[in-house]
Short mmCIF file of the N, C-alpha and C atoms (twelve columns), coordinates in Angstrom:
data_MODEL
# 
_entry.id   MODEL 
# 
loop_
_atom_site.group_PDB 
_atom_site.id 
_atom_site.type_symbol 
_atom_site.label_atom_id 
_atom_site.label_alt_id 
_atom_site.label_comp_id 
_atom_site.label_asym_id 
_atom_site.label_seq_id 
_atom_site.Cartn_x 
_atom_site.Cartn_y 
_atom_site.Cartn_z 
_atom_site.pdbx_PDB_model_num 
ATOM 1   N N  . MET A 1   128.630 46.227 203.560 1 
ATOM 2   C CA . MET A 1   129.515 46.267 202.416 1 
ATOM 3   C C  . MET A 1   130.114 44.897 202.143 1 
ATOM 4   N N  . SER A 2   129.891 43.959 202.972 1 
ATOM 5   C CA . SER A 2   130.199 42.541 202.807 1 
ATOM 6   C C  . SER A 2   131.275 42.212 201.781 1 
ATOM 7   N N  . GLY A 3   132.539 42.533 202.106 1 
ATOM 8   C CA . GLY A 3   133.631 42.154 201.242 1 
ATOM 9   C C  . GLY A 3   133.829 43.048 200.034 1 
ATOM 10  N N  . HIS A 4   132.943 43.980 199.800 1 
ATOM 11  C CA . HIS A 4   133.039 44.860 198.645 1 
ATOM 12  C C  . HIS A 4   133.593 46.205 199.090 1 
ATOM 13  N N  . THR A 5   134.698 46.623 198.481 1 
ATOM 14  C CA . THR A 5   135.242 47.936 198.775 1 
ATOM 15  C C  . THR A 5   134.616 48.920 197.806 1 
ATOM 16  N N  . PRO A 6   133.888 49.915 198.326 1 
ATOM 17  C CA . PRO A 6   133.227 50.856 197.426 1 
ATOM 18  C C  . PRO A 6   134.232 51.772 196.741 1 
ATOM 19  N N  . GLY A 7   133.884 52.208 195.543 1 
ATOM 20  C CA . GLY A 7   134.680 53.215 194.873 1 
ATOM 21  C C  . GLY A 7   134.477 54.547 195.579 1 
ATOM 22  N N  . LEU A 8   135.279 55.517 195.215 1 
ATOM 23  C CA . LEU A 8   135.215 56.828 195.862 1 
ATOM 24  C C  . LEU A 8   133.808 57.407 195.825 1 
ATOM 25  N N  . TRP A 9   133.202 57.458 194.664 1 
ATOM 26  C CA . TRP A 9   131.902 58.122 194.548 1 
ATOM 27  C C  . TRP A 9   130.788 57.294 195.167 1 
ATOM 28  N N  . ASP A 10  130.917 55.972 195.168 1 
ATOM 29  C CA . ASP A 10  129.949 55.145 195.893 1 
ATOM 30  C C  . ASP A 10  130.031 55.442 197.383 1 
ATOM 31  N N  . ALA A 11  131.260 55.569 197.899 1 
ATOM 32  C CA . ALA A 11  131.447 55.867 199.318 1 
ATOM 33  C C  . ALA A 11  130.904 57.247 199.657 1 
ATOM 34  N N  . VAL A 12  131.152 58.229 198.793 1 
ATOM 35  C CA . VAL A 12  130.626 59.581 199.022 1 
ATOM 36  C C  . VAL A 12  129.105 59.537 199.086 1 
ATOM 37  N N  . GLU A 13  128.491 58.818 198.161 1 
ATOM 38  C CA . GLU A 13  127.027 58.712 198.152 1 
ATOM 39  C C  . GLU A 13  126.516 58.008 199.404 1 
ATOM 40  N N  . ASP A 14  127.163 56.922 199.784 1 
ATOM 41  C CA . ASP A 14  126.754 56.190 200.989 1 
ATOM 42  C C  . ASP A 14  126.890 57.057 202.237 1 
ATOM 43  N N  . LEU A 15  127.986 57.778 202.352 1 
ATOM 44  C CA . LEU A 15  128.188 58.646 203.513 1 
ATOM 45  C C  . LEU A 15  127.203 59.804 203.520 1 
ATOM 46  N N  . HIS A 16  126.922 60.356 202.351 1 
ATOM 47  C CA . HIS A 16  125.924 61.430 202.245 1 
ATOM 48  C C  . HIS A 16  124.554 60.934 202.706 1 
ATOM 49  N N  . THR A 17  124.179 59.758 202.268 1 
ATOM 50  C CA . THR A 17  122.896 59.166 202.665 1 
ATOM 51  C C  . THR A 17  122.858 58.922 204.171 1 
ATOM 52  N N  . TRP A 18  123.939 58.382 204.720 1 
ATOM 53  C CA . TRP A 18  124.013 58.127 206.160 1 
ATOM 54  C C  . TRP A 18  123.896 59.435 206.942 1 
ATOM 55  N N  . LEU A 19  124.614 60.460 206.501 1 
ATOM 56  C CA . LEU A 19  124.544 61.756 207.184 1 
ATOM 57  C C  . LEU A 19  123.140 62.351 207.105 1 
ATOM 58  N N  . ASP A 20  122.513 62.210 205.952 1 
ATOM 59  C CA . ASP A 20  121.133 62.705 205.789 1 
ATOM 60  C C  . ASP A 20  120.191 62.083 206.816 1 
ATOM 61  N N  . ARG A 21  120.378 60.805 207.081 1 
ATOM 62  C CA . ARG A 21  119.517 60.119 208.046 1 
ATOM 63  C C  . ARG A 21  119.794 60.538 209.482 1 
ATOM 64  N N  . HIS A 22  120.960 61.105 209.753 1 
ATOM 65  C CA . HIS A 22  121.362 61.416 211.116 1 
ATOM 66  C C  . HIS A 22  121.529 62.911 211.387 1 
ATOM 67  N N  . ARG A 23  120.978 63.750 210.552 1 
ATOM 68  C CA . ARG A 23  121.096 65.198 210.743 1 
ATOM 69  C C  . ARG A 23  120.209 65.664 211.885 1 
ATOM 70  N N  . ALA A 24  120.772 66.571 212.704 1 
ATOM 71  C CA . ALA A 24  120.027 67.118 213.844 1 
ATOM 72  C C  . ALA A 24  119.339 68.427 213.485 1 
ATOM 73  N N  . VAL A 25  119.757 69.043 212.393 1 
ATOM 74  C CA . VAL A 25  119.245 70.352 211.999 1 
ATOM 75  C C  . VAL A 25  118.452 70.201 210.708 1 
ATOM 76  N N  . GLY A 26  117.551 71.142 210.457 1 
ATOM 77  C CA . GLY A 26  116.726 71.112 209.252 1 
ATOM 78  C C  . GLY A 26  117.537 71.180 207.969 1 
ATOM 79  N N  . SER A 27  116.927 70.768 206.886 1 
ATOM 80  C CA . SER A 27  117.620 70.628 205.611 1 
ATOM 81  C C  . SER A 27  118.128 71.953 205.044 1 
ATOM 82  N N  . ARG A 28  117.524 73.061 205.394 1 
ATOM 83  C CA . ARG A 28  117.957 74.348 204.853 1 
ATOM 84  C C  . ARG A 28  119.392 74.694 205.280 1 
ATOM 85  N N  . GLU A 29  119.783 74.245 206.465 1 
ATOM 86  C CA . GLU A 29  121.108 74.538 206.991 1 
ATOM 87  C C  . GLU A 29  122.160 73.506 206.589 1 
ATOM 88  N N  . ASP A 30  121.758 72.397 206.047 1 
ATOM 89  C CA . ASP A 30  122.688 71.308 205.747 1 
ATOM 90  C C  . ASP A 30  123.907 71.731 204.932 1 
ATOM 91  N N  . PRO A 31  123.741 72.427 203.816 1 
ATOM 92  C CA . PRO A 31  124.934 72.803 203.041 1 
ATOM 93  C C  . PRO A 31  125.892 73.682 203.840 1 
ATOM 94  N N  . LEU A 32  125.360 74.600 204.613 1 
ATOM 95  C CA . LEU A 32  126.222 75.468 205.414 1 
ATOM 96  C C  . LEU A 32  126.977 74.684 206.473 1 
ATOM 97  N N  . LEU A 33  126.298 73.747 207.100 1 
ATOM 98  C CA . LEU A 33  126.945 72.934 208.128 1 
ATOM 99  C C  . LEU A 33  128.020 72.042 207.531 1 
ATOM 100 N N  . CYS A 34  127.813 71.546 206.328 1 
ATOM 101 C CA . CYS A 34  128.847 70.742 205.653 1 
ATOM 102 C C  . CYS A 34  130.080 71.588 205.367 1 
ATOM 103 N N  . ILE A 35  129.876 72.833 205.002 1 
ATOM 104 C CA . ILE A 35  131.004 73.719 204.733 1 
ATOM 105 C C  . ILE A 35  131.723 74.060 206.040 1 
ATOM 106 N N  . LEU A 36  130.975 74.258 207.124 1 
ATOM 107 C CA . LEU A 36  131.611 74.482 208.423 1 
ATOM 108 C C  . LEU A 36  132.412 73.254 208.847 1 
ATOM 109 N N  . LYS A 37  131.892 72.081 208.576 1 
ATOM 110 C CA . LYS A 37  132.604 70.845 208.900 1 
ATOM 111 C C  . LYS A 37  133.933 70.795 208.149 1 
ATOM 112 N N  . LEU A 38  133.944 71.269 206.920 1 
ATOM 113 C CA . LEU A 38  135.170 71.322 206.139 1 
ATOM 114 C C  . LEU A 38  136.208 72.214 206.830 1 
ATOM 115 N N  . SER A 39  135.774 73.361 207.338 1 
ATOM 116 C CA . SER A 39  136.685 74.247 208.065 1 
ATOM 117 C C  . SER A 39  137.242 73.557 209.306 1 
ATOM 118 N N  . GLU A 40  136.411 72.815 209.990 1 
ATOM 119 C CA . GLU A 40  136.856 72.071 211.166 1 
ATOM 120 C C  . GLU A 40  137.947 71.062 210.778 1 
ATOM 121 N N  . GLU A 41  137.737 70.353 209.682 1 
ATOM 122 C CA . GLU A 41  138.706 69.352 209.237 1 
ATOM 123 C C  . GLU A 41  140.033 69.991 208.839 1 
ATOM 124 N N  . VAL A 42  139.983 71.149 208.189 1 
ATOM 125 C CA . VAL A 42  141.209 71.856 207.825 1 
ATOM 126 C C  . VAL A 42  141.979 72.241 209.089 1 
ATOM 127 N N  . GLY A 43  141.258 72.663 210.117 1 
ATOM 128 C CA . GLY A 43  141.895 72.972 211.391 1 
ATOM 129 C C  . GLY A 43  142.588 71.765 211.988 1 
ATOM 130 N N  . GLU A 44  142.013 70.592 211.814 1 
ATOM 131 C CA . GLU A 44  142.635 69.370 212.318 1 
ATOM 132 C C  . GLU A 44  143.915 69.043 211.558 1 
ATOM 133 N N  . VAL A 45  143.973 69.373 210.265 1 
ATOM 134 C CA . VAL A 45  145.221 69.200 209.512 1 
ATOM 135 C C  . VAL A 45  146.291 70.114 210.102 1 
ATOM 136 N N  . ALA A 46  145.915 71.369 210.343 1 
ATOM 137 C CA . ALA A 46  146.869 72.317 210.916 1 
ATOM 138 C C  . ALA A 46  147.363 71.831 212.274 1 
ATOM 139 N N  . GLN A 47  146.464 71.338 213.090 1 
ATOM 140 C CA . GLN A 47  146.839 70.825 214.407 1 
ATOM 141 C C  . GLN A 47  147.814 69.651 214.274 1 
ATOM 142 N N  . ALA A 48  147.564 68.769 213.321 1 
ATOM 143 C CA . ALA A 48  148.446 67.621 213.118 1 
ATOM 144 C C  . ALA A 48  149.825 68.057 212.626 1 
ATOM 145 N N  . VAL A 49  149.871 69.060 211.738 1 
ATOM 146 C CA . VAL A 49  151.161 69.559 211.247 1 
ATOM 147 C C  . VAL A 49  151.947 70.200 212.390 1 
ATOM 148 N N  . VAL A 50  151.277 70.994 213.208 1 
ATOM 149 C CA . VAL A 50  151.926 71.579 214.378 1 
ATOM 150 C C  . VAL A 50  152.432 70.465 215.292 1 
ATOM 151 N N  . GLY A 51  151.614 69.434 215.462 1 
ATOM 152 C CA . GLY A 51  151.984 68.326 216.334 1 
ATOM 153 C C  . GLY A 51  153.124 67.486 215.808 1 
ATOM 154 N N  . VAL A 52  153.167 67.257 214.515 1 
ATOM 155 C CA . VAL A 52  154.237 66.419 213.951 1 
ATOM 156 C C  . VAL A 52  155.567 67.174 213.919 1 
ATOM 157 N N  . THR A 53  155.500 68.484 213.810 1 
ATOM 158 C CA . THR A 53  156.731 69.274 213.763 1 
ATOM 159 C C  . THR A 53  157.149 69.774 215.138 1 
ATOM 160 N N  . GLY A 54  156.335 69.518 216.161 1 
ATOM 161 C CA . GLY A 54  156.675 69.916 217.523 1 
ATOM 162 C C  . GLY A 54  156.705 71.418 217.720 1 
ATOM 163 N N  . GLN A 55  155.891 72.144 216.977 1 
ATOM 164 C CA . GLN A 55  155.914 73.603 217.019 1 
ATOM 165 C C  . GLN A 55  155.296 74.202 218.278 1 
ATOM 166 N N  . ASN A 56  154.597 73.406 219.060 1 
ATOM 167 C CA . ASN A 56  154.067 73.887 220.331 1 
ATOM 168 C C  . ASN A 56  154.995 73.374 221.428 1 
ATOM 169 N N  . PRO A 57  155.866 74.256 221.960 1 
ATOM 170 C CA . PRO A 57  156.850 73.791 222.933 1 
ATOM 171 C C  . PRO A 57  156.229 73.222 224.208 1 
ATOM 172 N N  . ARG A 58  155.035 73.632 224.523 1 
ATOM 173 C CA . ARG A 58  154.354 73.110 225.703 1 
ATOM 174 C C  . ARG A 58  153.943 71.658 225.512 1 
ATOM 175 N N  . LYS A 59  153.598 71.277 224.283 1 
ATOM 176 C CA . LYS A 59  153.114 69.917 224.018 1 
ATOM 177 C C  . LYS A 59  154.169 69.010 223.391 1 
ATOM 178 N N  . GLY A 60  155.120 69.597 222.674 1 
ATOM 179 C CA . GLY A 60  156.123 68.784 221.987 1 
ATOM 180 C C  . GLY A 60  155.542 68.101 220.758 1 
ATOM 181 N N  . THR A 61  156.118 66.973 220.390 1 
ATOM 182 C CA . THR A 61  155.656 66.216 219.221 1 
ATOM 183 C C  . THR A 61  154.480 65.339 219.648 1 
ATOM 184 N N  . THR A 62  153.341 65.589 219.041 1 
ATOM 185 C CA . THR A 62  152.104 64.899 219.444 1 
ATOM 186 C C  . THR A 62  151.459 64.107 218.317 1 
ATOM 187 N N  . HIS A 63  151.931 64.261 217.091 1 
ATOM 188 C CA . HIS A 63  151.317 63.605 215.946 1 
ATOM 189 C C  . HIS A 63  152.402 62.959 215.080 1 
ATOM 190 N N  . THR A 64  151.962 62.147 214.127 1 
ATOM 191 C CA . THR A 64  152.846 61.517 213.149 1 
ATOM 192 C C  . THR A 64  152.471 62.022 211.752 1 
ATOM 193 N N  . TRP A 65  153.321 61.744 210.779 1 
ATOM 194 C CA . TRP A 65  152.969 62.102 209.405 1 
ATOM 195 C C  . TRP A 65  151.755 61.298 208.936 1 
ATOM 196 N N  . GLU A 66  151.584 60.102 209.467 1 
ATOM 197 C CA . GLU A 66  150.389 59.322 209.134 1 
ATOM 198 C C  . GLU A 66  149.135 60.052 209.621 1 
ATOM 199 N N  . ASP A 67  149.225 60.731 210.773 1 
ATOM 200 C CA . ASP A 67  148.098 61.541 211.253 1 
ATOM 201 C C  . ASP A 67  147.790 62.670 210.273 1 
ATOM 202 N N  . VAL A 68  148.839 63.309 209.761 1 
ATOM 203 C CA . VAL A 68  148.646 64.389 208.777 1 
ATOM 204 C C  . VAL A 68  147.981 63.825 207.527 1 
ATOM 205 N N  . HIS A 69  148.467 62.679 207.056 1 
ATOM 206 C CA . HIS A 69  147.868 62.048 205.868 1 
ATOM 207 C C  . HIS A 69  146.386 61.780 206.101 1 
ATOM 208 N N  . SER A 70  146.072 61.212 207.247 1 
ATOM 209 C CA . SER A 70  144.691 60.878 207.584 1 
ATOM 210 C C  . SER A 70  143.814 62.129 207.612 1 
ATOM 211 N N  . GLU A 71  144.320 63.189 208.215 1 
ATOM 212 C CA . GLU A 71  143.546 64.432 208.300 1 
ATOM 213 C C  . GLU A 71  143.339 65.046 206.918 1 
ATOM 214 N N  . LEU A 72  144.348 64.955 206.051 1 
ATOM 215 C CA . LEU A 72  144.175 65.458 204.686 1 
ATOM 216 C C  . LEU A 72  143.112 64.653 203.936 1 
ATOM 217 N N  . CYS A 73  143.096 63.345 204.150 1 
ATOM 218 C CA . CYS A 73  142.052 62.515 203.541 1 
ATOM 219 C C  . CYS A 73  140.675 62.920 204.057 1 
ATOM 220 N N  . ASP A 74  140.588 63.230 205.357 1 
ATOM 221 C CA . ASP A 74  139.315 63.686 205.921 1 
ATOM 222 C C  . ASP A 74  138.855 64.981 205.254 1 
ATOM 223 N N  . VAL A 75  139.801 65.894 204.976 1 
ATOM 224 C CA . VAL A 75  139.455 67.152 204.300 1 
ATOM 225 C C  . VAL A 75  138.898 66.862 202.907 1 
ATOM 226 N N  . ALA A 76  139.599 66.014 202.154 1 
ATOM 227 C CA . ALA A 76  139.167 65.705 200.791 1 
ATOM 228 C C  . ALA A 76  137.784 65.051 200.793 1 
ATOM 229 N N  . LEU A 77  137.590 64.090 201.671 1 
ATOM 230 C CA . LEU A 77  136.310 63.394 201.737 1 
ATOM 231 C C  . LEU A 77  135.191 64.332 202.195 1 
ATOM 232 N N  . THR A 78  135.475 65.156 203.173 1 
ATOM 233 C CA . THR A 78  134.471 66.112 203.658 1 
ATOM 234 C C  . THR A 78  134.086 67.097 202.561 1 
ATOM 235 N N  . ALA A 79  135.061 67.528 201.767 1 
ATOM 236 C CA . ALA A 79  134.766 68.440 200.656 1 
ATOM 237 C C  . ALA A 79  133.868 67.772 199.617 1 
ATOM 238 N N  . LEU A 80  134.150 66.505 199.307 1 
ATOM 239 C CA . LEU A 80  133.322 65.798 198.323 1 
ATOM 240 C C  . LEU A 80  131.909 65.570 198.848 1 
ATOM 241 N N  . ILE A 81  131.781 65.294 200.129 1 
ATOM 242 C CA . ILE A 81  130.446 65.122 200.713 1 
ATOM 243 C C  . ILE A 81  129.711 66.459 200.733 1 
ATOM 244 N N  . ALA A 82  130.412 67.548 201.010 1 
ATOM 245 C CA . ALA A 82  129.789 68.872 200.973 1 
ATOM 246 C C  . ALA A 82  129.297 69.179 199.559 1 
ATOM 247 N N  . LEU A 83  130.118 68.858 198.558 1 
ATOM 248 C CA . LEU A 83  129.705 69.056 197.169 1 
ATOM 249 C C  . LEU A 83  128.468 68.229 196.865 1 
ATOM 250 N N  . ARG A 84  128.444 66.985 197.332 1 
ATOM 251 C CA . ARG A 84  127.274 66.112 197.115 1 
ATOM 252 C C  . ARG A 84  126.036 66.675 197.808 1 
ATOM 253 N N  . THR A 85  126.224 67.336 198.942 1 
ATOM 254 C CA . THR A 85  125.094 67.952 199.644 1 
ATOM 255 C C  . THR A 85  124.510 69.106 198.825 1 
ATOM 256 N N  . LEU A 86  125.358 69.776 198.067 1 
ATOM 257 C CA . LEU A 86  124.896 70.888 197.239 1 
ATOM 258 C C  . LEU A 86  124.265 70.436 195.929 1 
ATOM 259 N N  . THR A 87  124.714 69.285 195.403 1 
ATOM 260 C CA . THR A 87  124.185 68.819 194.121 1 
ATOM 261 C C  . THR A 87  124.254 67.302 194.018 1 
ATOM 262 N N  . PRO A 88  123.210 66.686 193.515 1 
ATOM 263 C CA . PRO A 88  123.266 65.238 193.293 1 
ATOM 264 C C  . PRO A 88  124.219 64.881 192.145 1 
ATOM 265 N N  . ASP A 89  124.633 65.869 191.369 1 
ATOM 266 C CA . ASP A 89  125.552 65.652 190.251 1 
ATOM 267 C C  . ASP A 89  127.002 65.919 190.648 1 
ATOM 268 N N  . ALA A 90  127.352 65.662 191.915 1 
ATOM 269 C CA . ALA A 90  128.681 65.984 192.430 1 
ATOM 270 C C  . ALA A 90  129.799 65.357 191.592 1 
ATOM 271 N N  . ARG A 91  129.625 64.112 191.231 1 
ATOM 272 C CA . ARG A 91  130.678 63.424 190.459 1 
ATOM 273 C C  . ARG A 91  130.940 64.148 189.145 1 
ATOM 274 N N  . GLU A 92  129.884 64.498 188.429 1 
ATOM 275 C CA . GLU A 92  130.031 65.175 187.144 1 
ATOM 276 C C  . GLU A 92  130.602 66.580 187.325 1 
ATOM 277 N N  . VAL A 93  130.129 67.298 188.352 1 
ATOM 278 C CA . VAL A 93  130.630 68.644 188.630 1 
ATOM 279 C C  . VAL A 93  132.125 68.584 188.930 1 
ATOM 280 N N  . PHE A 94  132.517 67.633 189.764 1 
ATOM 281 C CA . PHE A 94  133.929 67.503 190.122 1 
ATOM 282 C C  . PHE A 94  134.768 67.116 188.909 1 
ATOM 283 N N  . THR A 95  134.288 66.177 188.123 1 
ATOM 284 C CA . THR A 95  135.028 65.726 186.943 1 
ATOM 285 C C  . THR A 95  135.235 66.876 185.959 1 
ATOM 286 N N  . ARG A 96  134.180 67.657 185.688 1 
ATOM 287 C CA . ARG A 96  134.310 68.819 184.791 1 
ATOM 288 C C  . ARG A 96  135.319 69.820 185.346 1 
ATOM 289 N N  . HIS A 97  135.241 70.073 186.649 1 
ATOM 290 C CA . HIS A 97  136.164 71.026 187.258 1 
ATOM 291 C C  . HIS A 97  137.609 70.514 187.180 1 
ATOM 292 N N  . LEU A 98  137.806 69.240 187.466 1 
ATOM 293 C CA . LEU A 98  139.138 68.650 187.389 1 
ATOM 294 C C  . LEU A 98  139.703 68.760 185.972 1 
ATOM 295 N N  . GLU A 99  138.865 68.529 184.980 1 
ATOM 296 C CA . GLU A 99  139.306 68.651 183.586 1 
ATOM 297 C C  . GLU A 99  139.739 70.075 183.271 1 
ATOM 298 N N  . LYS A 100 138.975 71.074 183.755 1 
ATOM 299 C CA . LYS A 100 139.329 72.478 183.523 1 
ATOM 300 C C  . LYS A 100 140.640 72.831 184.206 1 
ATOM 301 N N  . VAL A 101 140.784 72.432 185.458 1 
ATOM 302 C CA . VAL A 101 142.003 72.746 186.208 1 
ATOM 303 C C  . VAL A 101 143.204 72.059 185.562 1 
ATOM 304 N N  . THR A 102 143.021 70.818 185.154 1 
ATOM 305 C CA . THR A 102 144.107 70.080 184.513 1 
ATOM 306 C C  . THR A 102 144.519 70.752 183.203 1 
ATOM 307 N N  . ALA A 103 143.554 71.109 182.388 1 
ATOM 308 C CA . ALA A 103 143.853 71.758 181.112 1 
ATOM 309 C C  . ALA A 103 144.550 73.095 181.336 1 
ATOM 310 N N  . ARG A 104 144.057 73.861 182.293 1 
ATOM 311 C CA . ARG A 104 144.637 75.166 182.580 1 
ATOM 312 C C  . ARG A 104 146.056 75.016 183.148 1 
ATOM 313 N N  . SER A 105 146.233 74.082 184.054 1 
ATOM 314 C CA . SER A 105 147.516 73.944 184.738 1 
ATOM 315 C C  . SER A 105 148.556 73.189 183.915 1 
ATOM 316 N N  . LEU A 106 148.131 72.171 183.201 1 
ATOM 317 C CA . LEU A 106 149.067 71.324 182.469 1 
ATOM 318 C C  . LEU A 106 149.051 71.593 180.972 1 
ATOM 319 N N  . GLY A 107 148.288 72.578 180.547 1 
ATOM 320 C CA . GLY A 107 148.238 72.908 179.130 1 
ATOM 321 C C  . GLY A 107 147.662 71.798 178.285 1 
ATOM 322 N N  . GLY A 108 146.697 71.061 178.871 1 
ATOM 323 C CA . GLY A 108 146.067 69.988 178.118 1 
ATOM 324 C C  . GLY A 108 146.812 68.677 178.188 1 
ATOM 325 N N  . THR A 109 147.927 68.624 178.911 1 
ATOM 326 C CA . THR A 109 148.669 67.376 179.067 1 
ATOM 327 C C  . THR A 109 147.839 66.422 179.901 1 
ATOM 328 N N  . ALA A 110 147.768 65.182 179.485 1 
ATOM 329 C CA . ALA A 110 146.985 64.177 180.218 1 
ATOM 330 C C  . ALA A 110 147.573 63.955 181.596 1 
ATOM 331 N N  . MET A 111 146.678 63.709 182.562 1 
ATOM 332 C CA . MET A 111 147.115 63.398 183.920 1 
ATOM 333 C C  . MET A 111 147.671 61.974 183.959 1 
ATOM 334 N N  . GLY A 112 148.575 61.728 184.915 1 
ATOM 335 C CA . GLY A 112 149.039 60.361 185.128 1 
ATOM 336 C C  . GLY A 112 150.455 60.157 184.937 1 
# 
């Protein structure tokens, strides 16, 4: 990447390509495994929230809010990579969906 910071969708594509080259299981299972990976990442967010709030008295406070932020980013990125695994048009699919959700939720008010 030599000094170039990729945009979100460039990074998603690069990570998808890298994962494709390093898959241990056949291609038929790939989408399912990406979705399972998403569940794993969500569990890590929960673990970080429990850790930052000290809700496990045996362990005490084990995480920071920065850990929670990082885990949430992992969830978002994993979801986008899973979407890319299902369709090469992930960017367009996501953009259309975001527009629908925004229109429905904000009554057509522009984001930002």
